[in-house]
Every structure is written in structure tokens, then in C-alpha cells.
XYZ file of C-alpha atoms in Angstrom:
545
model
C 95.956 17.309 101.288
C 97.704 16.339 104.564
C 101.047 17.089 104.901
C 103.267 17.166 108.424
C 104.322 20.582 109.678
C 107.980 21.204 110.206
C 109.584 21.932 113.500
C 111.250 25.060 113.493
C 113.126 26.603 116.743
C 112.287 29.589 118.214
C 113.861 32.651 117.250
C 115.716 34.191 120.290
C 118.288 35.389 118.095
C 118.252 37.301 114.773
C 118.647 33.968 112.008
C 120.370 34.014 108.942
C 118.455 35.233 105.853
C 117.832 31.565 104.207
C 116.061 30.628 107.993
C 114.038 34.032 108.009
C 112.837 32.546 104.267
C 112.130 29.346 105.287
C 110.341 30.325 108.412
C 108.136 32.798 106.186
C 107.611 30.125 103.101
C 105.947 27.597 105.743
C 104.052 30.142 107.491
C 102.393 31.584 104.221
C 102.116 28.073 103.134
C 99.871 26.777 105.944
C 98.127 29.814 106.564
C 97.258 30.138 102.941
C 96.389 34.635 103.984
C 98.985 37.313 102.593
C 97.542 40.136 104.477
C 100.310 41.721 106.684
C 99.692 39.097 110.152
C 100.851 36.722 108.353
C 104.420 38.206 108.050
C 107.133 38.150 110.962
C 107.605 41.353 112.819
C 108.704 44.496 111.169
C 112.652 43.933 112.612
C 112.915 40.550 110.924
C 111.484 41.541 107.648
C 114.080 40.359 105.378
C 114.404 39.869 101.182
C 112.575 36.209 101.594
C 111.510 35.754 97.924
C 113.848 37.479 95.769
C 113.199 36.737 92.116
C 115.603 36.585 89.393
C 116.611 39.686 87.359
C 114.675 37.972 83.944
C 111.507 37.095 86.365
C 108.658 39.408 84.233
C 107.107 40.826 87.666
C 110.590 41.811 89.152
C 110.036 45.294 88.745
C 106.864 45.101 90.877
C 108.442 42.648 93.464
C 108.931 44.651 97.572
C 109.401 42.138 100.378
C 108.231 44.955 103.059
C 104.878 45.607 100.810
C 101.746 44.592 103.019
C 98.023 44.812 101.737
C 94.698 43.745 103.451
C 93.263 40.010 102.657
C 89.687 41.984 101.503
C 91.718 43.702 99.038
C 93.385 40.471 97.483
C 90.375 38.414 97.730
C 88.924 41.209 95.208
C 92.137 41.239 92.851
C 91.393 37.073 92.738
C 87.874 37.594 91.670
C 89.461 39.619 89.301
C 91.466 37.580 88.181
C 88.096 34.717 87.722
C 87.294 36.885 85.384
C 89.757 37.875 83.026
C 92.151 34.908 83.458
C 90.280 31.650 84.429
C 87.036 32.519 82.542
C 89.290 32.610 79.422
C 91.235 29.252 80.347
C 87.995 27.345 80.912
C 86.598 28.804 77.792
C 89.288 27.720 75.743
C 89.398 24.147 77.789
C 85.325 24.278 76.540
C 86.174 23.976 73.167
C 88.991 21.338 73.714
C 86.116 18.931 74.590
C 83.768 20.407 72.150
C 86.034 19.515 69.195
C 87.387 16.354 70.798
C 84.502 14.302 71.670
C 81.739 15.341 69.355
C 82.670 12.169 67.310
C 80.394 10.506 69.773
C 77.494 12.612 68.898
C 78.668 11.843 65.103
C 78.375 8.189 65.647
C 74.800 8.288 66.480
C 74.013 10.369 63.139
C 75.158 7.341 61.363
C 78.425 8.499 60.750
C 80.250 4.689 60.765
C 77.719 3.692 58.342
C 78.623 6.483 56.107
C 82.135 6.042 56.371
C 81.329 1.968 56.041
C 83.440 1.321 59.126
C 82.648 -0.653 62.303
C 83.552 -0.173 66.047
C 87.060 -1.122 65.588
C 87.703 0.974 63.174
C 86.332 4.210 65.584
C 88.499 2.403 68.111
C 91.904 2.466 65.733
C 90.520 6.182 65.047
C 90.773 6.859 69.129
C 94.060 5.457 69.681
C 95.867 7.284 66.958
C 94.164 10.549 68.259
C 96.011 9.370 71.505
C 99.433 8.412 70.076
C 99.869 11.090 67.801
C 98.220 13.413 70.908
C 101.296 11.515 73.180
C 104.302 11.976 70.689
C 103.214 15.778 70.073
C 102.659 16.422 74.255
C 106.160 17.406 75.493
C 107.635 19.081 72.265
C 104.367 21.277 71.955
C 104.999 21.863 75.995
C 108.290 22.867 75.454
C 107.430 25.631 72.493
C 104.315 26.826 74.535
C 107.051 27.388 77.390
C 109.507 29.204 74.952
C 106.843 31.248 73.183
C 105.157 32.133 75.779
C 100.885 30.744 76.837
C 99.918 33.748 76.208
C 100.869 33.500 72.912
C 100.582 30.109 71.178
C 97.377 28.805 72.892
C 94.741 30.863 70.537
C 97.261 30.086 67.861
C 96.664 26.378 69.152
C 93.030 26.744 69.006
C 92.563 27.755 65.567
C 94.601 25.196 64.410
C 92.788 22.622 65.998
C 89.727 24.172 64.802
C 90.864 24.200 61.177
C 91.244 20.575 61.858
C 88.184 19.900 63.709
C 86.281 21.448 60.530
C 87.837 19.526 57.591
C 85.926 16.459 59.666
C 82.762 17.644 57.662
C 84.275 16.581 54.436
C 84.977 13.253 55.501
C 84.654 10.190 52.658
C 85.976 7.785 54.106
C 88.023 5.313 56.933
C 91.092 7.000 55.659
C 90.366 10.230 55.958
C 88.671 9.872 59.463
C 91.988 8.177 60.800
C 94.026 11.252 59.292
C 91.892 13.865 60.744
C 92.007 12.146 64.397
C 95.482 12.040 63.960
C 96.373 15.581 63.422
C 93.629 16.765 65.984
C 95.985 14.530 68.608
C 98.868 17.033 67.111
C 97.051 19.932 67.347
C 95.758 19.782 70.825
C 98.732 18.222 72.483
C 100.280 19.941 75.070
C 96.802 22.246 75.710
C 96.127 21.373 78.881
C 99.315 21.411 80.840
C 100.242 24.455 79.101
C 97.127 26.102 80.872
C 97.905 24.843 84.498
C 100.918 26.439 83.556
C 99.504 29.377 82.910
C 97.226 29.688 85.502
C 100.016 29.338 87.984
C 101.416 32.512 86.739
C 98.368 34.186 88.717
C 96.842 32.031 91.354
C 98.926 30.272 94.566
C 98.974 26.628 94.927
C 95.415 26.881 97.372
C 93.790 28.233 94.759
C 95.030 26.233 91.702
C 92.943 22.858 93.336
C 89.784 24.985 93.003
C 90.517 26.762 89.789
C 91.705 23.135 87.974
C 88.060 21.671 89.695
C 86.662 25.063 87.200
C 88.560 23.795 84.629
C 87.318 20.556 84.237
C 83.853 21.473 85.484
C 84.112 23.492 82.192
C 85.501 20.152 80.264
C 81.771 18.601 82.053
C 79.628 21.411 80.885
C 80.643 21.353 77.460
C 79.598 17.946 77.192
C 76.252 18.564 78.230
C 76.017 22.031 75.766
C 77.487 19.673 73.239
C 74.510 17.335 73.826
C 72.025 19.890 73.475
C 74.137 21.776 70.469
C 73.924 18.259 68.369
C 70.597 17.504 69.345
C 69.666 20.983 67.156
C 72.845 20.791 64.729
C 71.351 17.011 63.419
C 68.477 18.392 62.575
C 69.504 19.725 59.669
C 70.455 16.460 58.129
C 69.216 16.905 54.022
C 70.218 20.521 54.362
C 71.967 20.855 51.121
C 71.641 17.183 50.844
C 74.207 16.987 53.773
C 74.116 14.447 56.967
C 73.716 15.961 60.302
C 77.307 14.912 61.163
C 78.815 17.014 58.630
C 77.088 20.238 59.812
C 77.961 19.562 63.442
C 81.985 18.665 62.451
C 81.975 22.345 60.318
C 79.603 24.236 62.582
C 81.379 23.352 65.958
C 85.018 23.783 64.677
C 83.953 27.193 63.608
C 82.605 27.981 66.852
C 86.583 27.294 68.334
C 88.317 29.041 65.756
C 86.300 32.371 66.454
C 87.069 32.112 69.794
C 90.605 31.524 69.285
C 91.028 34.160 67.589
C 89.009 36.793 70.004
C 91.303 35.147 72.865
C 94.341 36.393 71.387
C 93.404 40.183 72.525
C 92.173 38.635 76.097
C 95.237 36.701 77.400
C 97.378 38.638 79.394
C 101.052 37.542 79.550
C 101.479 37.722 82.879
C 100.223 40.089 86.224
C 102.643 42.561 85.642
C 102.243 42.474 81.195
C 99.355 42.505 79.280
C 98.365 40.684 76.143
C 100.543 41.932 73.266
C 97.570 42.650 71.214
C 95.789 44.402 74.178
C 95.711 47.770 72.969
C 93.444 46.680 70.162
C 90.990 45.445 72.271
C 91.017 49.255 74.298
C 93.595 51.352 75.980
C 92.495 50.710 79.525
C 95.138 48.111 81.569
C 93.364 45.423 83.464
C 95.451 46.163 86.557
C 96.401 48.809 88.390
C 100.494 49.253 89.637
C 99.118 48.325 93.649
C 97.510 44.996 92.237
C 100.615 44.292 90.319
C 102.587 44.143 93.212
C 99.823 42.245 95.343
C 99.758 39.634 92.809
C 104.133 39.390 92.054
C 103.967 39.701 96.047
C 101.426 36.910 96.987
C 102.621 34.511 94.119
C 106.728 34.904 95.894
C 105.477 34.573 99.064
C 103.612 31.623 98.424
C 105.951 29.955 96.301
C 109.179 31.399 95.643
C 110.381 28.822 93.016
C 107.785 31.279 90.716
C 110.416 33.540 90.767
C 113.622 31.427 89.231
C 112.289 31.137 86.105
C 110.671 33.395 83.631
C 107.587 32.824 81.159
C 109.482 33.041 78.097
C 112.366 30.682 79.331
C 112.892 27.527 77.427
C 112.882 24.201 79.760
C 116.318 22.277 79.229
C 116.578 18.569 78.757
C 118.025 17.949 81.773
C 115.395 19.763 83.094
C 113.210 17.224 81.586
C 114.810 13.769 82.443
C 114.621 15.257 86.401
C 111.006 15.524 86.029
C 110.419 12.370 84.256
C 112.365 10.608 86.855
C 111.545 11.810 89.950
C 110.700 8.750 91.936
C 108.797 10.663 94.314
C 106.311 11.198 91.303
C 106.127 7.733 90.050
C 102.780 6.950 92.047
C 101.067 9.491 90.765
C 102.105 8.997 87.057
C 101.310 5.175 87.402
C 98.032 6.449 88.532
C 97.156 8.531 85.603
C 97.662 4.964 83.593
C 94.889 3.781 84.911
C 92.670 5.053 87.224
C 90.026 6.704 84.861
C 90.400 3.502 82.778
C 87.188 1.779 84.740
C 85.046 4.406 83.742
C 86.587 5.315 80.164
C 85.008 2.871 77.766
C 81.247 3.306 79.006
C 81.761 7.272 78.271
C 82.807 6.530 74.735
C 79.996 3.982 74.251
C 77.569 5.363 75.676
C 75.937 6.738 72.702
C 76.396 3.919 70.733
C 74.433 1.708 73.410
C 71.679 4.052 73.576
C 71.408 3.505 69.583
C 71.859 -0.689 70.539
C 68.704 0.154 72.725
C 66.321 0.751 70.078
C 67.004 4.851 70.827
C 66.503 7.489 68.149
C 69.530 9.793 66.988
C 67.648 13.104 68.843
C 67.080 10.654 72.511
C 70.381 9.523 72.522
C 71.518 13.195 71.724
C 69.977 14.450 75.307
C 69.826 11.135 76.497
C 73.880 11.623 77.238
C 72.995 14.940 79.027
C 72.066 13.654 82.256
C 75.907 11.359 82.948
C 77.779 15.033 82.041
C 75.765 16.938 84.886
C 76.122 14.309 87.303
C 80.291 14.508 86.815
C 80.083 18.369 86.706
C 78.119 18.234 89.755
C 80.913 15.340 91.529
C 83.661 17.344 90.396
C 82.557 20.566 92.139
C 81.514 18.372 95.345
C 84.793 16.404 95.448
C 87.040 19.710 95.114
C 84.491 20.791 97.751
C 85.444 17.815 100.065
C 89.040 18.289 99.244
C 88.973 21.137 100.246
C 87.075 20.755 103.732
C 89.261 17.353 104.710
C 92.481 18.240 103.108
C 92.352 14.450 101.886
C 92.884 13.975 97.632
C 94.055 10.217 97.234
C 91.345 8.501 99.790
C 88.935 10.473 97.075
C 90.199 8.623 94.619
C 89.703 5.350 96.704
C 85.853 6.519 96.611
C 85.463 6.978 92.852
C 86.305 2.904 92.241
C 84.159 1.559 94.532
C 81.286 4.042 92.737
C 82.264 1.702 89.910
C 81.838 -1.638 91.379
C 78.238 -2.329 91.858
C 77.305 -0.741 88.472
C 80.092 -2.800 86.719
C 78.722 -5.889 88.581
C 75.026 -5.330 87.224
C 76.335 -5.083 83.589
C 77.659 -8.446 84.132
C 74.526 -9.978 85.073
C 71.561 -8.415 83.504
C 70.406 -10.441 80.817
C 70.905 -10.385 77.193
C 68.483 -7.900 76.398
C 67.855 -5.791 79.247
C 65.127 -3.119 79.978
C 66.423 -0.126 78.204
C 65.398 2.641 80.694
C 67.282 0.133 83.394
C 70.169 -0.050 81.385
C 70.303 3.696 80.541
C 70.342 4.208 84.568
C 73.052 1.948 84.825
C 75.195 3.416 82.353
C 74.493 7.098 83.147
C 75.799 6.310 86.697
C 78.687 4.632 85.414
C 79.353 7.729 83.176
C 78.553 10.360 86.406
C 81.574 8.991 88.273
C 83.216 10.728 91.003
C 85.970 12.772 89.039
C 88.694 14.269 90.813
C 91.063 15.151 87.499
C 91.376 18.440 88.565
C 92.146 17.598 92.087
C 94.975 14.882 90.828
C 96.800 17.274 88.492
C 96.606 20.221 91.222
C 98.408 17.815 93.126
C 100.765 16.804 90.835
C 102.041 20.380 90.339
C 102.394 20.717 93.982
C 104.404 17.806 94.900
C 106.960 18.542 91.898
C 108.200 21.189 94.015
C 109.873 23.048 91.801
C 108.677 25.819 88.865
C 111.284 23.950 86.245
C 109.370 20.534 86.907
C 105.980 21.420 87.537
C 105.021 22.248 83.857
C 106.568 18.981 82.742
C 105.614 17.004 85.664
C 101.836 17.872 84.768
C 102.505 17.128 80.951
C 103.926 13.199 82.084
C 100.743 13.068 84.403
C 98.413 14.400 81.279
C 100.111 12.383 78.939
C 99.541 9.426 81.218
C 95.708 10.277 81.351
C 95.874 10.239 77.416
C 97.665 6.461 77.598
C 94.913 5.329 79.913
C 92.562 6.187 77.093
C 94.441 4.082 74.841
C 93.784 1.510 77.110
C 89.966 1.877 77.963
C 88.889 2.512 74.326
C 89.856 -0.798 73.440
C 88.657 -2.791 76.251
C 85.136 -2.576 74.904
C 85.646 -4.759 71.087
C 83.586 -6.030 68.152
C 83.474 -9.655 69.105
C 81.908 -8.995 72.738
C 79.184 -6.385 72.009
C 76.423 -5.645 72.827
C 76.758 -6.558 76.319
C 80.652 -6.482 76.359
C 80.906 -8.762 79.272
C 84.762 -9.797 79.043
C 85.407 -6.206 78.612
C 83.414 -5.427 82.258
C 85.470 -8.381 83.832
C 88.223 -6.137 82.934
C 86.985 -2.874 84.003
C 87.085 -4.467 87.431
C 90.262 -5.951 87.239
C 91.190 -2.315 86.838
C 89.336 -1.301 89.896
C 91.071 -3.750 92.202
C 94.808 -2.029 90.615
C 93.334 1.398 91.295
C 92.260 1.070 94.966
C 95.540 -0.495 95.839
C 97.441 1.807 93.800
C 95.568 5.022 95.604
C 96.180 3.853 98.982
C 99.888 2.995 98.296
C 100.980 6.411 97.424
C 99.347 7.579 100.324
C 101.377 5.659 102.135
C 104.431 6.148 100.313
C 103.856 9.793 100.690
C 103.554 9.843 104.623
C 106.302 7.431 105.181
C 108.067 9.921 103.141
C 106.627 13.221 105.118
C 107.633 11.181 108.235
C 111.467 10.079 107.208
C 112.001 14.036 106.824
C 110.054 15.286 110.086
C 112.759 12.837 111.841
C 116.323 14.083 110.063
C 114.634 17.446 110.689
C 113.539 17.150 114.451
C 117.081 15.411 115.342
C 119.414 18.244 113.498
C 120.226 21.102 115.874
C 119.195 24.816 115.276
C 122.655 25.804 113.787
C 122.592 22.509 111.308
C 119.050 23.572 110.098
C 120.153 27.011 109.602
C 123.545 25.799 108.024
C 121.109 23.423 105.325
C 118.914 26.447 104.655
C 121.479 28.212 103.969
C 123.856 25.814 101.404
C 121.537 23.525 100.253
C 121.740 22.633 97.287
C 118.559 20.540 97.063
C 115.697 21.678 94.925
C 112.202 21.264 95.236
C 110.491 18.131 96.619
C 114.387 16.704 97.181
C 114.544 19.667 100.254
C 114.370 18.473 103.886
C 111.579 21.166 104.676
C 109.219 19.855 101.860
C 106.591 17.549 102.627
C 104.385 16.038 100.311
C 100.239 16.825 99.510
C 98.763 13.430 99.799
């Protein structure tokens, strides 16, 4: 995540307030520590954060409050485990009741139905339109309501949803159901980076979001081994496997939906609203109230313009949907995961093309979830270390190359253990979603177009599966070799797409570093001050890249 410092002069002088902010904003920013060295000295302590009057933590907000680094690092482990632990919980279940179809599949559940892989295709793509048309209105009412609020309601809805699945009877039904589960989750995942910003800086967002869709991984893998016991108990009450895994697992998401309403705190000054049910002891104390309000200013003092229950305009909207500077990046979510994309939907159906029983392929799938998990963790890990995030995502299409290339060429019918290698490589790609959306949220800049910004960028992610589930047709199984020709057509697009917003970005970082370095002291003090720029559109941003 490179990004080009800004020159500030010296102070020999006492500044103007908007300089003593800006001098403070950078300084917490690259030092990523809140503890009281961080600050300037006690004579130039100024308001440097000031929130608005609505902002739900202004009560607890004290620009001369200091507090030692040990003591926030606890209040963030705290937070681990009664914030994030709850987000990647929920995000568990997102997956659980999203993707189990492809457990379903190898229980014979196209047979049953009497439809073919086109028509589970058709089935994926309306999940994805419906999921795209319902992603920025159900953004906009989780921003109104409040998080806190609607995403348990969210989860038992989609659970309700997820359940009826077990009375399928036919293609119909199936392409209702996968509609209204695209309604019913839209909107879930931005709405939790949202969230999660409420408590966490931008540092620790990258690592949290890596969490996050570590937690997407694992429930893949516990989905595996939950189906691989669930399908047993196909005849039970003369019922197919499918059927009890469909009612079983959407059960399993409304329950926790509904304990989550008594968990999720509204914010790290407030509580869940249901939170005296659960006990009359407060998570937080008044001194880690203000250490979180405090840290989350400091580091970002948009966070304070805009409250959690305030609605997000239109105009709002068309600014974050046309910020050029964010183009890249949504391009990007088109089609960068689309190499990888059909193979993960398939692969269960290719085990079955193998001569592989329903209960192999079950745990046979296990193995390509770890090995993402694992790449996700070591990625973030890398990210972290090099401060690099787009040259990563260089890495993860070349992983793709040599195993698309063998798919081309192996022969008709291939060694099934060979091919199962193949694929579960293919499947265990490097994965740096979590990385990509952290830095989405960054470069937006600003609290009013983060949310939204991150909703564009998911709903591109959701169009890109539009794309890769129907790369992979009828007509060109079982080896699908003019869908692989494609896959690497998309490979070539992604690495040049990658290393062109990098560019873009420094170019970018380097156009401001020289307006900045050739104003004077008084003109930088004299933009800090009237300025009406906002977020990434300010001379003293630069961009994550």
C-alpha cells in the first residue's frame, strides 16, 4: 500500500488550526500508533478532529485525551471479540446458504429437478441480477436503519429463503428461490465493512476484511464436511439428501440471526438496543469509549461528518459512482476473479464427471477451500509486510496460467486423481478480496463515499460472476476447452489491468506531491484552511496502491 508522503514545512510559528489538523491527520496516518508520542507538543494541541453535533460518539470525543498503545491494543482485541467475531460469523452463513447448491448438485439435485447445466447456470445469474438490482437500495436502508439493526433482520430473511430450497419441485421453483436469495442478501457485505469501520482504523480494516473472507473460506470447507454428514440421510422420511441439507443449513442461519440481534452493538459509544436482554453489564467502559471515538477521529476524521443512522443522498451516490479516480478498481472487480470463478462452481460437478461418489466429492472439495483460506491469510500477511496490494493481484493470474494451460491439453479422459490436483489448485488461488475492498474504502476518501464506493466494487464482484458462470456451457463439457481459452483471455485483461492502476495511481500520488512541493507555506495553509475539496479530490491525499 505505497503511497508518497507529503511535504509539510516546519513549524517555526504557531499555524492555523486547519494546518495543525492536517499536520496531525498525516502523522497518525503513517505512524498508524495513537498513544500520546504520536501527538504534537502539548502547546500546539488544538481541536484537530472535531465531529459533528449528530456524530453518535460526540459526547465521548477530547482532542487533549492521551492513552498508552498497550492499553488500545487490548480495547482492539476486544473489539475481535465482540465485533469482528460476530461480522465473520454472520459473513459464515452468507456462504453457507449461498453456495451449498454445489454440494446439492452432487446429491443429484439437477436430476431431480430434470434440469441440465444451463439451467443451474440461468439459476446463478438471476441470483446475481436480482443480488445487483437489490445491492444499493438495500445499502441505502442498512445506512438509514442503522447495521446494527437490519443485518440479523437480513439474515433471517435469507434464511427463511435458504430453507424453502428443501421443498423444491421443480426448474421453476429453483429459479424463484435463487432469485429472492440474490434480494435477500444484497447489500450484506458492504453493509459490514461499513460497520466494521465504525470500530477499527483504516490499518486494521485490511486485516480484519482478510478475517472476513478467511471466514467466507472456512465455511466452505465446514460446509464440505456438514454435507458430507447431512447427505447421509438421503431416504430419511423418504427425502433426498439435498432437501435435508437446504432445510437443515438455513435453519442453522436463522438461529444465529436471531441470537445476533442481542450481540451487535450500534456503535463504541451505544450498545445493541436489545442488549439489556442479553445482561445488564456494558461491553465498554467510559475510558475505552473515548479511546475508541478518539483513535477512530484521529485516524480518520471524515468518521466524524456523518452519523450511523444518516441516510446517504443521491448526489451522494452519483459522486461515488463517478469518481474517476475509482474507475480502475471497479473495472477490476469485473473481472479479475473471473479466471478462477467457473472451476469453483464446477468443481463438484467434475468430480461427479470423474467417476466420484456423492460422499468423495463432498470432502473431495475440502482441500481447494483450505488452500484459499490459507492464501488469503498469507497474502494479507504480505500486504501487510511490503505495503504492495495491486502487484498481489498481478501474482494471483499468473497462479492461473499453467493450470489453465494443462486443462487445455490433457487428454479426453484424463487420470482423475491428476485432474482433481489440477482443479484443486485452480480453486486454491491466491485471493486477495479482502485486501481489494480494504483498499477500495481507503482510496474513496471520504465516509459519504466509502460505503457506496465498496457496494459498486461488491456489486462489480457479483457481475464478474455473471460472467464466469457462463463461460463453462453444455455444448463444451466435459473438458470445457473453449471455455479455458477464455479463462486466459481473461488473465491477459487482468495483469494489464492490475499494473495500470498502479500506475495510474502513482502518476496520480506524483501530480499532487508536485502542486504541493511548489505552493509556499502560506498557500498550503490558505488551502487547508478553505478548501473545499473532499476526500480523495484534496491535494494532501494520496492514493493506497
Amino acid at each position: 500500500m505505497e503511497s508518497s508522503s507529503v511535504d509539510l514545512p516546519k513549524l517555526s510559528e504557531k499555524p492555523k488550526i486547519a494546518y495543525i489538523e492536517t499536520i496531525e491527520r498525516i502523522e497518525t496516518a503513517d505512524t498508524r500508533c495513537r498513544g500520546p508520542n504520536t501527538f504534537l507538543s502539548q502547546d500546539l494541541k488544538v481541536s484537530a478532529n472535531e465531529p459533528t453535533e449528530e456524530y453518535e460518539g460526540r459526547h465521548r470525543y477530547d482532542p487533549n485525551f492521551h492513552w498508552e498503545a498497550l492499553e488500545e491494543k487490548k480495547i482492539v482485541r476486544k473489539l475481535d471479540k465482540r465485533v469482528c467475531v460476530w461480522t465473520c460469523l454472520a459473513f459464515f452463513c452468507l456462504l453457507l446458504d449461498r453456495s451449498n447448491t454445489s454440494q446439492a448438485i452432487a446429491d443429484n439435485l439437477l436430476d431431480d429437478l430434470k434440469m441440465n447445466t444451463n439451467d443451474y447456470n440461468f439459476g446463478s445469474t438471476l441470483f446475481n441480477i436480482t443480488f445487483l438490482i437489490a445491492e444499493i437500495p438495500m445499502q441505502l436502508l442498512a445506512k438509514k436503519i442503522g447495521p446494527d439493526r437490519w443485518l440479523p433482520v437480513q439474515m433471517v430473511a435469507w434464511s427463511i429463503v435458504a430453507s424453502c430450497q428443501a421443498f423444491l419441485k421443480n426448474r421453476t421453483g429453483y429459479l424463484i428461490c435463487r432469485s429472492l436469495l440474490g434480494i435477500t442478501e444484497a447489500g450484506f457485505i458492504p453493509e459490514n465493512v461499513l460497520y466494521l469501520s465504525y470500530f477499527y482504523t483504516g490499518a486494521e480494516m485490511a486485516y480484519r476484511m482478510t478475517f472476513f473472507w478467511i471466514a467466507f473460506q472456512a465455511s466452505q470447507v465446514i460446509s464440505a464436511l456438514m454435507a458430507f454428514g447431512i447427505l447421509h440421510l438421503r431416504g430419511v422420511a423418504g427425502l433426498p439428501g439435498w432437501r435435508w441439507l437446504f432445510g437443515l443449513e438455513g435453519c442453522i442461519t436463522g438461529i444465529i440471526g436471531v441470537i445476533a440481534i442481542f450481540f451487535y452493538p450500534t456503535s463504541p459509544t451505544q450498545p445493541s438496543i436489545y442488549a439489556k436482554l442479553r445482561g445488564p453489564k456494558s461491553w465498554f467502559t467510559e475510558n475505552e469509549e473515548k479511546v475508541m471515538v478518539n483513535r477512530i477521529l484521529r485516524d480518520d476524521p471524515a468518521k466524524g461528518a456523518m452519523h450511523n443512522r444518516e441516510h446517504i443522498s443521491f448526489k451522494m451516490m452519483w459522486k461515488a459512482t463517478t469518481d474517476w479516480h475509482m474507475v480502475p478498481m471497479y473495472i477490476l472487480s469485473l473481472t479479475w476473479t473471473v479466471p478462477f470463478l467457473p472451476m469453483t462452481m464446477y468443481m463438484t460437478l467434475t468430480l461427479r464427471g470423474l467417476g466420484f461418489t456423492t460422499f468423495q466429492t463432498s470432502l473431495m472439495s475440502i482441500p481447494g477451500a483450505t488452500l484459499v483460506g490459507l492464501q488469503l491469510f498469507f497474502w494479507a500477511w504480505v500486504s501487510r509486510k511490503t505495503g504492495q496490494t495491486l502487484l498481489l493481484g498481478v501474482i494471483g493470474q499468473l497462479w492461473a496460467i499453467p493450470f489453465l494451460l494443462t486443462l487445455l491439453f490433457l487428454p479426453r479422459h484424463p487420470n482423475p486423481w491428476v485432474k482433481w490436483v489440477i482443479c484443486l489448485l485452480l480453486v486454491g488461488y491466491p485471493n486477495i478480496l479482502g485486501i481489494m475492498v480494504s483498499l477500495v474504502s481507503r482510496n474513496a476518501g471520504s465516509v459519504r463515499t466509502r460505503a457506496l464506493a465498496a457496494t459498486v466494487f461488491n456489486m462489480g464482484v457479483h457481475g464478474a460472476s455473471i460472467i464466469g458462470f457462463n463461460i463453462y456451457r453444455n455444448d463444451d463439457k466435459p473438458a470445457y476447452h473453449r471455455g479455458n481459452k477464455v479463462l486466459l483471455g481473461f488473465v491477459c485483461l487482468n495483469i494489464l489491468m492490475f499494473i495500470s492502476a498502479k500506475m495510474l495511481y502513482k502518476w496520480e500520488n506524483a501530480r499532487r506531491d508536485k502542486i504541493w512541493n511548489a505552493m509556499t507555506d502560506d498557500e498550503k495553509i490558505e488551502y487547508l484552511t478553505n478548501t473545499t475539496d473532499e476526500g480523495n479530490k484534496r491535494l494532501d491525499f494520496r492514493f493506497d496502491h
